[in-house]
Amino acid sequence: ASPLTMNAFQLISTSQGLNLGSLFEK
Amino acid sequence: MGCFSSTSRKQFPGHEDPILLASKTFFSVSEVEALFELFKSISKSVIDDGLINKEEFQLALFKNRKKENLFANRIFDLFDVKHKGVIDFSDFVSSLNVFHPNAPLEDKINFAFKLYDLDGTGYIEREEVKQMLIALLCESEMKLADETIEAILDKTFIEADADGDGKIDKTEWLNFVTRNPSLMKIMTLTYLRDITTTFPSFVFHSEVDEIAT
């Protein structure tokens, strides 16, 4: 989706820094 | 077993009794022990002191210790429950508990609010959202014109800031995420459902009788 169709939090929540799932990936 | 147990706990400050931790969280005793295996591997990646420092946390998230990231820093600060600059095992389990699939949505919404309230003022302010948006753009190497960033902020605040005072309070946040449930997806880690399968070695290090699990 184009950034313009998203709100700021939808964009922010795609940050790798918020992807805690990667803690579980060895 | 007594000697092994006490030595183990001395090396791991905050390593509360797994039964006690399980009683305070949505994790079973086996799951707490499996989380301890994960905690051990992260906490020894740079300094083997039984605690997770910021560098170790970033290394675990990005597999790259040089990466400085606003969001990873915020998560670290919220996981550092005792504000000691490090995450001990009890902090780790109680923080991950919010991300458990069975944790109340209200807890997840509150945690996300704290995460985005960068300055801890009790409001998510427009400047904070702008700062996070710019951090995200830098991280993803995406370039947007200033007017585009302002347009995204305008749109976001029209949707989220019901009273139009330029900041999002807790009630406005609750209403906003209720209308945008996808924003809460990052607050649930499905990995936590089968953590004992991901870290089966907990069985070999268990300090708890089988009957208690």
PDB file of C-alpha atoms in Angstrom:
ATOM      1  CA  ALA A   1       0.000   0.000   0.000  1.00  0.00           C
ATOM      2  CA  SER A   2       1.163   3.561  -0.651  1.00  0.00           C
ATOM      3  CA  PRO A   3       2.364   5.394   2.505  1.00  0.00           C
ATOM      4  CA  LEU A   4      -0.239   8.057   1.772  1.00  0.00           C
ATOM      5  CA  THR A   5      -3.103   5.632   2.237  1.00  0.00           C
ATOM      6  CA  MET A   6      -1.807   4.580   5.661  1.00  0.00           C
ATOM      7  CA  ASN A   7      -1.859   6.417   8.963  1.00  0.00           C
ATOM      8  CA  ALA A   8       1.417   7.061  10.765  1.00  0.00           C
ATOM      9  CA  PHE A   9       0.951   4.194  13.229  1.00  0.00           C
ATOM     10  CA  GLN A  10       0.327   1.686  10.463  1.00  0.00           C
ATOM     11  CA  LEU A  11       3.681   2.705   9.005  1.00  0.00           C
ATOM     12  CA  ILE A  12       5.465   2.781  12.368  1.00  0.00           C
ATOM     13  CA  SER A  13       4.230  -0.691  13.289  1.00  0.00           C
ATOM     14  CA  THR A  14       6.177  -2.121  10.336  1.00  0.00           C
ATOM     15  CA  SER A  15       9.493  -1.275  12.059  1.00  0.00           C
ATOM     16  CA  GLN A  16      11.902  -4.165  12.466  1.00  0.00           C
ATOM     17  CA  GLY A  17      12.599  -2.762  15.945  1.00  0.00           C
ATOM     18  CA  LEU A  18       9.024  -3.592  16.948  1.00  0.00           C
ATOM     19  CA  ASN A  19       9.158  -7.101  15.513  1.00  0.00           C
ATOM     20  CA  LEU A  20       9.838  -9.046  18.698  1.00  0.00           C
ATOM     21  CA  GLY A  21       9.282 -12.274  16.791  1.00  0.00           C
ATOM     22  CA  SER A  22      12.892 -12.022  15.673  1.00  0.00           C
ATOM     23  CA  LEU A  23      13.972 -12.679  19.289  1.00  0.00           C
ATOM     24  CA  PHE A  24      12.726 -16.223  18.795  1.00  0.00           C
ATOM     25  CA  GLU A  25      14.490 -16.820  15.498  1.00  0.00           C
ATOM     26  CA  LYS A  26      17.809 -18.509  15.998  1.00  0.00           C
TER      27      LYS A  26
ATOM     28  CA  MET B   1      19.921 -30.407  42.840  1.00  0.00           C
ATOM     29  CA  GLY B   2      19.976 -27.839  45.666  1.00  0.00           C
ATOM     30  CA  CYS B   3      23.558 -26.778  44.882  1.00  0.00           C
ATOM     31  CA  PHE B   4      22.929 -26.653  41.140  1.00  0.00           C
ATOM     32  CA  SER B   5      19.815 -24.600  41.651  1.00  0.00           C
ATOM     33  CA  SER B   6      21.356 -21.968  43.950  1.00  0.00           C
ATOM     34  CA  THR B   7      24.408 -21.503  41.696  1.00  0.00           C
ATOM     35  CA  SER B   8      22.181 -21.100  38.691  1.00  0.00           C
ATOM     36  CA  ARG B   9      20.071 -18.406  40.343  1.00  0.00           C
ATOM     37  CA  LYS B  10      23.080 -16.488  41.628  1.00  0.00           C
ATOM     38  CA  GLN B  11      24.270 -16.106  38.030  1.00  0.00           C
ATOM     39  CA  PHE B  12      20.858 -14.911  36.978  1.00  0.00           C
ATOM     40  CA  PRO B  13      19.574 -12.002  39.052  1.00  0.00           C
ATOM     41  CA  GLY B  14      15.813 -11.805  38.825  1.00  0.00           C
ATOM     42  CA  HIS B  15      15.514 -15.521  38.114  1.00  0.00           C
ATOM     43  CA  GLU B  16      12.498 -16.018  40.309  1.00  0.00           C
ATOM     44  CA  ASP B  17      11.059 -19.409  41.001  1.00  0.00           C
ATOM     45  CA  PRO B  18       9.512 -20.641  37.724  1.00  0.00           C
ATOM     46  CA  ILE B  19       6.388 -21.733  39.605  1.00  0.00           C
ATOM     47  CA  LEU B  20       5.969 -18.233  41.048  1.00  0.00           C
ATOM     48  CA  LEU B  21       6.558 -16.571  37.659  1.00  0.00           C
ATOM     49  CA  ALA B  22       4.078 -18.921  36.011  1.00  0.00           C
ATOM     50  CA  SER B  23       1.493 -18.085  38.688  1.00  0.00           C
ATOM     51  CA  LYS B  24       1.807 -14.373  37.861  1.00  0.00           C
ATOM     52  CA  THR B  25       1.655 -14.776  34.069  1.00  0.00           C
ATOM     53  CA  PHE B  26      -0.121 -16.627  31.274  1.00  0.00           C
ATOM     54  CA  PHE B  27       2.882 -18.958  30.921  1.00  0.00           C
ATOM     55  CA  SER B  28       2.997 -22.485  32.274  1.00  0.00           C
ATOM     56  CA  VAL B  29       5.995 -23.550  34.369  1.00  0.00           C
ATOM     57  CA  SER B  30       7.436 -25.401  31.346  1.00  0.00           C
ATOM     58  CA  GLU B  31       7.008 -22.302  29.229  1.00  0.00           C
ATOM     59  CA  VAL B  32       8.788 -20.135  31.825  1.00  0.00           C
ATOM     60  CA  GLU B  33      11.657 -22.632  31.757  1.00  0.00           C
ATOM     61  CA  ALA B  34      11.724 -22.590  27.953  1.00  0.00           C
ATOM     62  CA  LEU B  35      11.830 -18.775  28.087  1.00  0.00           C
ATOM     63  CA  PHE B  36      14.794 -19.098  30.432  1.00  0.00           C
ATOM     64  CA  GLU B  37      16.666 -20.978  27.679  1.00  0.00           C
ATOM     65  CA  LEU B  38      15.972 -18.080  25.303  1.00  0.00           C
ATOM     66  CA  PHE B  39      16.933 -15.551  27.994  1.00  0.00           C
ATOM     67  CA  LYS B  40      20.224 -17.352  28.674  1.00  0.00           C
ATOM     68  CA  SER B  41      21.230 -17.334  25.033  1.00  0.00           C
ATOM     69  CA  ILE B  42      20.466 -13.608  24.618  1.00  0.00           C
ATOM     70  CA  SER B  43      22.030 -12.571  27.940  1.00  0.00           C
ATOM     71  CA  LYS B  44      25.395 -14.169  27.223  1.00  0.00           C
ATOM     72  CA  SER B  45      25.770 -12.876  23.673  1.00  0.00           C
ATOM     73  CA  VAL B  46      28.021  -9.944  24.661  1.00  0.00           C
ATOM     74  CA  ILE B  47      28.597 -10.098  28.445  1.00  0.00           C
ATOM     75  CA  ASP B  48      27.845 -13.343  30.245  1.00  0.00           C
ATOM     76  CA  ASP B  49      26.320 -11.777  33.369  1.00  0.00           C
ATOM     77  CA  GLY B  50      22.828 -13.249  33.348  1.00  0.00           C
ATOM     78  CA  LEU B  51      21.267  -9.937  32.314  1.00  0.00           C
ATOM     79  CA  ILE B  52      20.267  -8.512  28.944  1.00  0.00           C
ATOM     80  CA  ASN B  53      21.831  -5.149  28.161  1.00  0.00           C
ATOM     81  CA  LYS B  54      20.736  -2.884  25.313  1.00  0.00           C
ATOM     82  CA  GLU B  55      23.426  -4.119  22.955  1.00  0.00           C
ATOM     83  CA  GLU B  56      22.446  -7.750  23.524  1.00  0.00           C
ATOM     84  CA  PHE B  57      18.787  -6.897  23.004  1.00  0.00           C
ATOM     85  CA  GLN B  58      19.521  -5.183  19.688  1.00  0.00           C
ATOM     86  CA  LEU B  59      21.769  -8.033  18.637  1.00  0.00           C
ATOM     87  CA  ALA B  60      18.932 -10.496  19.288  1.00  0.00           C
ATOM     88  CA  LEU B  61      16.452  -8.344  17.364  1.00  0.00           C
ATOM     89  CA  PHE B  62      18.587  -7.443  14.382  1.00  0.00           C
ATOM     90  CA  LYS B  63      21.397 -10.022  14.489  1.00  0.00           C
ATOM     91  CA  ASN B  64      23.582  -6.916  14.220  1.00  0.00           C
ATOM     92  CA  ARG B  65      24.865  -5.079  17.311  1.00  0.00           C
ATOM     93  CA  LYS B  66      25.692  -1.864  15.491  1.00  0.00           C
ATOM     94  CA  LYS B  67      22.123  -1.099  14.627  1.00  0.00           C
ATOM     95  CA  GLU B  68      20.742   1.782  16.703  1.00  0.00           C
ATOM     96  CA  ASN B  69      16.951   1.872  16.517  1.00  0.00           C
ATOM     97  CA  LEU B  70      14.458   4.161  18.248  1.00  0.00           C
ATOM     98  CA  PHE B  71      11.790   1.461  18.520  1.00  0.00           C
ATOM     99  CA  ALA B  72      14.129  -1.218  19.838  1.00  0.00           C
ATOM    100  CA  ASN B  73      15.310   1.330  22.440  1.00  0.00           C
ATOM    101  CA  ARG B  74      11.714   2.043  23.473  1.00  0.00           C
ATOM    102  CA  ILE B  75      10.917  -1.664  23.792  1.00  0.00           C
ATOM    103  CA  PHE B  76      14.106  -2.172  25.810  1.00  0.00           C
ATOM    104  CA  ASP B  77      13.201   0.695  28.144  1.00  0.00           C
ATOM    105  CA  LEU B  78       9.731  -0.751  28.741  1.00  0.00           C
ATOM    106  CA  PHE B  79      11.159  -4.246  29.339  1.00  0.00           C
ATOM    107  CA  ASP B  80      13.610  -2.716  31.831  1.00  0.00           C
ATOM    108  CA  VAL B  81      10.843  -2.753  34.430  1.00  0.00           C
ATOM    109  CA  LYS B  82      13.135  -1.889  37.366  1.00  0.00           C
ATOM    110  CA  HIS B  83      14.908   0.911  35.433  1.00  0.00           C
ATOM    111  CA  LYS B  84      18.344  -0.600  36.031  1.00  0.00           C
ATOM    112  CA  GLY B  85      19.564  -0.269  32.440  1.00  0.00           C
ATOM    113  CA  VAL B  86      19.366  -4.050  32.044  1.00  0.00           C
ATOM    114  CA  ILE B  87      16.605  -6.625  31.699  1.00  0.00           C
ATOM    115  CA  ASP B  88      16.604  -9.429  34.262  1.00  0.00           C
ATOM    116  CA  PHE B  89      14.708 -12.681  33.799  1.00  0.00           C
ATOM    117  CA  SER B  90      11.710 -11.596  35.831  1.00  0.00           C
ATOM    118  CA  ASP B  91      11.433  -8.371  33.726  1.00  0.00           C
ATOM    119  CA  PHE B  92      11.753 -10.473  30.573  1.00  0.00           C
ATOM    120  CA  VAL B  93       8.934 -12.864  31.473  1.00  0.00           C
ATOM    121  CA  SER B  94       6.568 -10.215  32.838  1.00  0.00           C
ATOM    122  CA  SER B  95       7.076  -8.016  29.764  1.00  0.00           C
ATOM    123  CA  LEU B  96       6.657 -10.848  27.274  1.00  0.00           C
ATOM    124  CA  ASN B  97       3.497 -11.766  29.171  1.00  0.00           C
ATOM    125  CA  VAL B  98       1.785  -8.709  27.629  1.00  0.00           C
ATOM    126  CA  PHE B  99       2.556 -10.207  24.194  1.00  0.00           C
ATOM    127  CA  HIS B 100       1.013 -13.558  25.110  1.00  0.00           C
ATOM    128  CA  PRO B 101      -1.937 -14.470  22.872  1.00  0.00           C
ATOM    129  CA  ASN B 102      -4.110 -14.813  25.981  1.00  0.00           C
ATOM    130  CA  ALA B 103      -3.136 -11.476  27.567  1.00  0.00           C
ATOM    131  CA  PRO B 104      -5.993  -8.953  27.845  1.00  0.00           C
ATOM    132  CA  LEU B 105      -6.316  -6.578  24.905  1.00  0.00           C
ATOM    133  CA  GLU B 106      -6.455  -3.706  27.383  1.00  0.00           C
ATOM    134  CA  ASP B 107      -2.897  -4.518  28.579  1.00  0.00           C
ATOM    135  CA  LYS B 108      -1.672  -4.624  24.977  1.00  0.00           C
ATOM    136  CA  ILE B 109      -3.316  -1.277  24.190  1.00  0.00           C
ATOM    137  CA  ASN B 110      -1.767   0.303  27.314  1.00  0.00           C
ATOM    138  CA  PHE B 111       1.678  -1.084  26.503  1.00  0.00           C
ATOM    139  CA  ALA B 112       1.492   0.271  22.941  1.00  0.00           C
ATOM    140  CA  PHE B 113       0.424   3.661  24.294  1.00  0.00           C
ATOM    141  CA  LYS B 114       3.468   3.767  26.588  1.00  0.00           C
ATOM    142  CA  LEU B 115       5.657   2.641  23.715  1.00  0.00           C
ATOM    143  CA  TYR B 116       4.589   5.530  21.508  1.00  0.00           C
ATOM    144  CA  ASP B 117       4.441   8.113  24.327  1.00  0.00           C
ATOM    145  CA  LEU B 118       8.185   8.659  23.896  1.00  0.00           C
ATOM    146  CA  ASP B 119       8.549  11.339  26.573  1.00  0.00           C
ATOM    147  CA  GLY B 120       6.197   9.689  29.053  1.00  0.00           C
ATOM    148  CA  THR B 121       3.898  12.717  29.269  1.00  0.00           C
ATOM    149  CA  GLY B 122       0.694  10.677  29.203  1.00  0.00           C
ATOM    150  CA  TYR B 123      -0.025  11.837  25.650  1.00  0.00           C
ATOM    151  CA  ILE B 124       1.220  10.784  22.222  1.00  0.00           C
ATOM    152  CA  GLU B 125       2.138  14.142  20.775  1.00  0.00           C
ATOM    153  CA  ARG B 126       2.370  15.096  17.118  1.00  0.00           C
ATOM    154  CA  GLU B 127       6.127  15.749  17.433  1.00  0.00           C
ATOM    155  CA  GLU B 128       6.624  12.250  18.864  1.00  0.00           C
ATOM    156  CA  VAL B 129       4.695  10.660  15.999  1.00  0.00           C
ATOM    157  CA  LYS B 130       6.742  12.700  13.543  1.00  0.00           C
ATOM    158  CA  GLN B 131       9.961  11.549  15.220  1.00  0.00           C
ATOM    159  CA  MET B 132       8.855   7.911  14.988  1.00  0.00           C
ATOM    160  CA  LEU B 133       7.758   8.319  11.386  1.00  0.00           C
ATOM    161  CA  ILE B 134      11.136   9.780  10.424  1.00  0.00           C
ATOM    162  CA  ALA B 135      12.899   6.955  12.310  1.00  0.00           C
ATOM    163  CA  LEU B 136      10.826   4.409  10.394  1.00  0.00           C
ATOM    164  CA  LEU B 137      11.629   6.082   7.074  1.00  0.00           C
ATOM    165  CA  CYS B 138      15.367   6.078   7.891  1.00  0.00           C
ATOM    166  CA  GLU B 139      15.222   2.421   8.946  1.00  0.00           C
ATOM    167  CA  SER B 140      13.455   1.357   5.763  1.00  0.00           C
ATOM    168  CA  GLU B 141      15.546   3.699   3.606  1.00  0.00           C
ATOM    169  CA  MET B 142      12.376   5.247   2.305  1.00  0.00           C
ATOM    170  CA  LYS B 143      12.372   8.917   1.368  1.00  0.00           C
ATOM    171  CA  LEU B 144       9.262  11.063   1.586  1.00  0.00           C
ATOM    172  CA  ALA B 145       8.955  14.787   1.004  1.00  0.00           C
ATOM    173  CA  ASP B 146       8.310  16.931   4.099  1.00  0.00           C
ATOM    174  CA  GLU B 147       4.840  17.808   2.776  1.00  0.00           C
ATOM    175  CA  THR B 148       4.041  14.102   2.472  1.00  0.00           C
ATOM    176  CA  ILE B 149       5.140  13.472   6.063  1.00  0.00           C
ATOM    177  CA  GLU B 150       2.989  16.377   7.252  1.00  0.00           C
ATOM    178  CA  ALA B 151       0.053  15.039   5.198  1.00  0.00           C
ATOM    179  CA  ILE B 152       0.387  11.614   6.845  1.00  0.00           C
ATOM    180  CA  LEU B 153       0.500  13.304  10.270  1.00  0.00           C
ATOM    181  CA  ASP B 154      -2.548  15.454   9.431  1.00  0.00           C
ATOM    182  CA  LYS B 155      -4.494  12.395   8.327  1.00  0.00           C
ATOM    183  CA  THR B 156      -3.434  10.448  11.436  1.00  0.00           C
ATOM    184  CA  PHE B 157      -4.428  13.219  13.837  1.00  0.00           C
ATOM    185  CA  ILE B 158      -7.746  13.838  12.089  1.00  0.00           C
ATOM    186  CA  GLU B 159      -8.498  10.147  12.715  1.00  0.00           C
ATOM    187  CA  ALA B 160      -7.004   9.791  16.195  1.00  0.00           C
ATOM    188  CA  ASP B 161      -7.110  13.181  17.908  1.00  0.00           C
ATOM    189  CA  ALA B 162     -10.842  13.566  18.487  1.00  0.00           C
ATOM    190  CA  ASP B 163     -10.639  16.816  20.501  1.00  0.00           C
ATOM    191  CA  GLY B 164      -8.122  18.348  18.087  1.00  0.00           C
ATOM    192  CA  ASP B 165      -5.651  19.473  20.759  1.00  0.00           C
ATOM    193  CA  GLY B 166      -2.647  18.119  18.829  1.00  0.00           C
ATOM    194  CA  LYS B 167      -2.040  15.150  21.106  1.00  0.00           C
ATOM    195  CA  ILE B 168      -3.584  11.731  21.583  1.00  0.00           C
ATOM    196  CA  ASP B 169      -4.724  10.861  25.095  1.00  0.00           C
ATOM    197  CA  LYS B 170      -5.425   7.358  26.390  1.00  0.00           C
ATOM    198  CA  THR B 171      -9.145   7.441  25.603  1.00  0.00           C
ATOM    199  CA  GLU B 172      -8.515   8.713  22.071  1.00  0.00           C
ATOM    200  CA  TRP B 173      -5.892   5.977  21.648  1.00  0.00           C
ATOM    201  CA  LEU B 174      -8.335   3.310  22.808  1.00  0.00           C
ATOM    202  CA  ASN B 175     -10.955   4.537  20.325  1.00  0.00           C
ATOM    203  CA  PHE B 176      -8.382   4.791  17.540  1.00  0.00           C
ATOM    204  CA  VAL B 177      -7.015   1.251  17.920  1.00  0.00           C
ATOM    205  CA  THR B 178     -10.535  -0.121  18.282  1.00  0.00           C
ATOM    206  CA  ARG B 179     -11.209   1.301  14.808  1.00  0.00           C
ATOM    207  CA  ASN B 180      -7.773   0.103  13.574  1.00  0.00           C
ATOM    208  CA  PRO B 181      -7.314  -3.336  15.180  1.00  0.00           C
ATOM    209  CA  SER B 182      -4.428  -4.191  12.833  1.00  0.00           C
ATOM    210  CA  LEU B 183      -2.293  -1.773  14.879  1.00  0.00           C
ATOM    211  CA  MET B 184      -2.377  -4.247  17.745  1.00  0.00           C
ATOM    212  CA  LYS B 185      -0.989  -7.149  15.683  1.00  0.00           C
ATOM    213  CA  ILE B 186       2.553  -6.372  16.844  1.00  0.00           C
ATOM    214  CA  MET B 187       1.381  -6.786  20.427  1.00  0.00           C
ATOM    215  CA  THR B 188       0.784 -10.534  20.094  1.00  0.00           C
ATOM    216  CA  LEU B 189       3.614 -13.013  19.576  1.00  0.00           C
ATOM    217  CA  THR B 190       2.306 -16.304  18.278  1.00  0.00           C
ATOM    218  CA  TYR B 191       5.781 -17.759  19.032  1.00  0.00           C
ATOM    219  CA  LEU B 192       4.772 -17.704  22.692  1.00  0.00           C
ATOM    220  CA  ARG B 193       2.124 -20.338  22.063  1.00  0.00           C
ATOM    221  CA  ASP B 194       4.637 -23.080  21.368  1.00  0.00           C
ATOM    222  CA  ILE B 195       7.697 -21.777  23.117  1.00  0.00           C
ATOM    223  CA  THR B 196       8.458 -25.185  24.629  1.00  0.00           C
ATOM    224  CA  THR B 197       8.754 -26.630  21.114  1.00  0.00           C
ATOM    225  CA  THR B 198      11.068 -23.817  20.024  1.00  0.00           C
ATOM    226  CA  PHE B 199      13.332 -24.293  23.061  1.00  0.00           C
ATOM    227  CA  PRO B 200      12.965 -27.976  23.989  1.00  0.00           C
ATOM    228  CA  SER B 201      16.301 -27.998  25.839  1.00  0.00           C
ATOM    229  CA  PHE B 202      14.522 -26.560  28.905  1.00  0.00           C
ATOM    230  CA  VAL B 203      13.659 -30.167  29.760  1.00  0.00           C
ATOM    231  CA  PHE B 204      17.333 -30.920  30.455  1.00  0.00           C
ATOM    232  CA  HIS B 205      17.766 -27.879  32.693  1.00  0.00           C
ATOM    233  CA  SER B 206      14.453 -28.019  34.502  1.00  0.00           C
ATOM    234  CA  GLU B 207      14.605 -27.285  38.240  1.00  0.00           C
ATOM    235  CA  VAL B 208      10.981 -28.142  38.764  1.00  0.00           C
ATOM    236  CA  ASP B 209       9.465 -31.549  39.388  1.00  0.00           C
ATOM    237  CA  GLU B 210       7.392 -32.781  36.495  1.00  0.00           C
ATOM    238  CA  ILE B 211       4.283 -32.775  38.623  1.00  0.00           C
ATOM    239  CA  ALA B 212       4.481 -28.980  39.032  1.00  0.00           C
ATOM    240  CA  THR B 213       4.548 -28.286  35.285  1.00  0.00           C
TER     241      THR B 213
END
